[in-house]
Structure formats: C-alpha cells, structure tokens
mmCIF file of C-alpha atoms in Angstrom:
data_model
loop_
_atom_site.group_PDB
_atom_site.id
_atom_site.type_symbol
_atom_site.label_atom_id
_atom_site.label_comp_id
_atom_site.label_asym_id
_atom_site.label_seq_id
_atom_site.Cartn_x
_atom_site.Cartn_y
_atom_site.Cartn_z
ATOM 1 C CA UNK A 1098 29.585 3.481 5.780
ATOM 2 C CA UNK A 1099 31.262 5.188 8.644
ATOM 3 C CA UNK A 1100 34.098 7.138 6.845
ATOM 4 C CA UNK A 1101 33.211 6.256 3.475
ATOM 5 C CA UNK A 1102 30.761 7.731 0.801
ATOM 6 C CA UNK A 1103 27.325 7.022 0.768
ATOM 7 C CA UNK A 1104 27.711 6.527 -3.079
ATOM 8 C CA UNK A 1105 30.018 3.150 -2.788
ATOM 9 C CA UNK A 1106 26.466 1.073 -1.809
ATOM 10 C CA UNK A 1107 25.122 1.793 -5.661
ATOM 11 C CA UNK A 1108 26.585 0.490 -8.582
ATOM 12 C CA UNK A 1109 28.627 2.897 -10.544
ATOM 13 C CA UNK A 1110 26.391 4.226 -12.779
ATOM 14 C CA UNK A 1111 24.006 5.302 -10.708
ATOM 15 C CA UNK A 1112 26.557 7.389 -8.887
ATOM 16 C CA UNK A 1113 25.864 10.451 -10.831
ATOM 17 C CA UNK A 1114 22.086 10.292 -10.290
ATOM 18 C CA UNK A 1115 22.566 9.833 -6.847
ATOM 19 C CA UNK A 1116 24.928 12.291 -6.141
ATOM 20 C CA UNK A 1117 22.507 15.265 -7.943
ATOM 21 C CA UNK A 1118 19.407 13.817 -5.545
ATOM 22 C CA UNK A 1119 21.652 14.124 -2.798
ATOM 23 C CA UNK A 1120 22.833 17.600 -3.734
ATOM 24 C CA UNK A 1121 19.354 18.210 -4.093
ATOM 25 C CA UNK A 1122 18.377 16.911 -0.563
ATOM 26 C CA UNK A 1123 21.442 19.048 0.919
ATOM 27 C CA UNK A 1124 20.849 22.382 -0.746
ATOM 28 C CA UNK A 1125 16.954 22.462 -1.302
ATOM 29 C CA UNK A 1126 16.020 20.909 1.247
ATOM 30 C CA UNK A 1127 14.086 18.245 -0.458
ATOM 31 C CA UNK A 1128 13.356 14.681 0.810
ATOM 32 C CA UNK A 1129 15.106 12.095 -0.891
ATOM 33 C CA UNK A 1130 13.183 8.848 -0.865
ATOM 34 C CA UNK A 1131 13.316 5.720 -3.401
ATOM 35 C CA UNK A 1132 13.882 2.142 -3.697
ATOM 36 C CA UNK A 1133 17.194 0.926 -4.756
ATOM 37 C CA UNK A 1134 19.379 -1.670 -5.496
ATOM 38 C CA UNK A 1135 22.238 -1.598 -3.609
ATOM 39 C CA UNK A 1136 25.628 -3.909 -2.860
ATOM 40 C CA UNK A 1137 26.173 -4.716 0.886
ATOM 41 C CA UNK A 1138 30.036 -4.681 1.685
ATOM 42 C CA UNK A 1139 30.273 -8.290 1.052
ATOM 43 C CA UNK A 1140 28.953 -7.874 -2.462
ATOM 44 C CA UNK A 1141 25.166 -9.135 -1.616
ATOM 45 C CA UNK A 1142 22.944 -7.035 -4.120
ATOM 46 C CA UNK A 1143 19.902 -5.666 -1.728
ATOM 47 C CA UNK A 1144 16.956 -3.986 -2.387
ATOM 48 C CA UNK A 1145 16.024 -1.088 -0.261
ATOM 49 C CA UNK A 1146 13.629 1.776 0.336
ATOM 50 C CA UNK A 1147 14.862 4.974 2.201
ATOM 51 C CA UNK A 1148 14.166 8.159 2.979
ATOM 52 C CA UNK A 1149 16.174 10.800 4.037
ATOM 53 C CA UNK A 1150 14.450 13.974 5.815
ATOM 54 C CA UNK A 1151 16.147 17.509 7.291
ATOM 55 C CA UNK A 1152 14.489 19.369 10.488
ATOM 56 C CA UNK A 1153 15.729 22.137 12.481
ATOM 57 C CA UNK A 1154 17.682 21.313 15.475
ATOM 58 C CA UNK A 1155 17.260 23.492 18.895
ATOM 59 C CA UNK A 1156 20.509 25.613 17.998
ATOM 60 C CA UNK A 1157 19.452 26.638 14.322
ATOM 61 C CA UNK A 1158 21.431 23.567 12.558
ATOM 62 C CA UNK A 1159 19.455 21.541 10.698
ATOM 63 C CA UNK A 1160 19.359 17.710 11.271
ATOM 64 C CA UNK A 1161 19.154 14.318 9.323
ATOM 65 C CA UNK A 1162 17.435 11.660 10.014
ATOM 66 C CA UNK A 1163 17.682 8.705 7.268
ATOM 67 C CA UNK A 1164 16.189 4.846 7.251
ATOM 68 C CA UNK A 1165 16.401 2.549 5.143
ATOM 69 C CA UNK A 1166 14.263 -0.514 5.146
ATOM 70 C CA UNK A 1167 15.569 -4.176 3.365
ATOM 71 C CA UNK A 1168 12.632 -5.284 0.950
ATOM 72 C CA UNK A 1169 15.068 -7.797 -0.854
ATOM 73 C CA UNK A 1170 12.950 -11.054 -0.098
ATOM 74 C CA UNK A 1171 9.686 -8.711 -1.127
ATOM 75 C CA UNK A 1172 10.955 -7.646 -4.379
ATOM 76 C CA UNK A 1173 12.081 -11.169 -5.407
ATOM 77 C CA UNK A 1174 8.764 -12.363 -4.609
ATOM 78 C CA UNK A 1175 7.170 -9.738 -7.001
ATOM 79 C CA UNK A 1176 9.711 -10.614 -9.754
ATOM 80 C CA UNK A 1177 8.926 -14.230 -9.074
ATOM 81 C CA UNK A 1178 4.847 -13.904 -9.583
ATOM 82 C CA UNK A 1179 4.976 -11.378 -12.392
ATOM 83 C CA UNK A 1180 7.607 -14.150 -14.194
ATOM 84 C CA UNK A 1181 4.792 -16.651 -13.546
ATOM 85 C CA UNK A 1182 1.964 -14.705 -14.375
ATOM 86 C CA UNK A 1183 3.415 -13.923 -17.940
ATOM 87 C CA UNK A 1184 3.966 -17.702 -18.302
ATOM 88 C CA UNK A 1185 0.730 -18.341 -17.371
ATOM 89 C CA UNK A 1186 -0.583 -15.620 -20.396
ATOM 90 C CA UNK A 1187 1.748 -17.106 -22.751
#
C-alpha cells in the first residue's frame, strides 16, 4: 500500500463507504473497525478484520496505529457449515 490509497484493497463500490468511515476516523476521531472483504495485489479476495485507533503522541500530534488480522480460512469455514446446516434442514 506504500504510496497508494488505502481504498484500492476494496472493491469499487465499497469505496464510497469506506472513504466516509475513514473521514470519520480522521476528523472525529472515531475508531474504525470491521470485517471486510478485500483483494490482495495479486487479485486473491481476503477476508479481514481491522481496526484502526488515534492516540496522542509526546509532541501533541496524534498517532495511528492500524492491524488487520486475515480470517479468510475462518470465514470459509462458517460459510461452509451454515451451507451444510441448511441442507441438513431442507
């Protein structure tokens, strides 16, 4: 991402929502936190959950600290059992 906008890991449309949480995070000082779906650079579609966060640095600037956490192989699990428990029902 170094030199590019955060916005180019989410899929177009989600650009707009992402960019008013962000403006929200940088001018409210809000936490932004979620799961996504996002597109590595070699077009792999992820699933992640981060959380940005603000605090005050020593000379009166204010700090970022963001993580994001891969739960790709978790989420397809949960897709995977809720697909088999409605088979199951039906």
């Amino acid at each position: 991402l170094l030199g590019s906008n955060f916005l180019v890991v989410f899929a177009p449309h989600e650009w707009k929502r992402m960019q008013a949480l962000h403006q929200q995070f940088l001018t409210e000082g809000t936490d932004l936190k979620g799961e996504w779906s996002v597109v590595r650079h070699d077009g792999v579609a992820l699933h992640v959950m981060s959380e940005s966060v603000r605090f005050p640095l020593d000379d009166g600037e204010t700090g970022r600290l963001v993580y994001v956490l891969d739960k790709t192989h978790n989420h397809r699990a949960e897709v995977a059992l809720r697909d088999s428990q409605e088979r199951l029902a039906g």
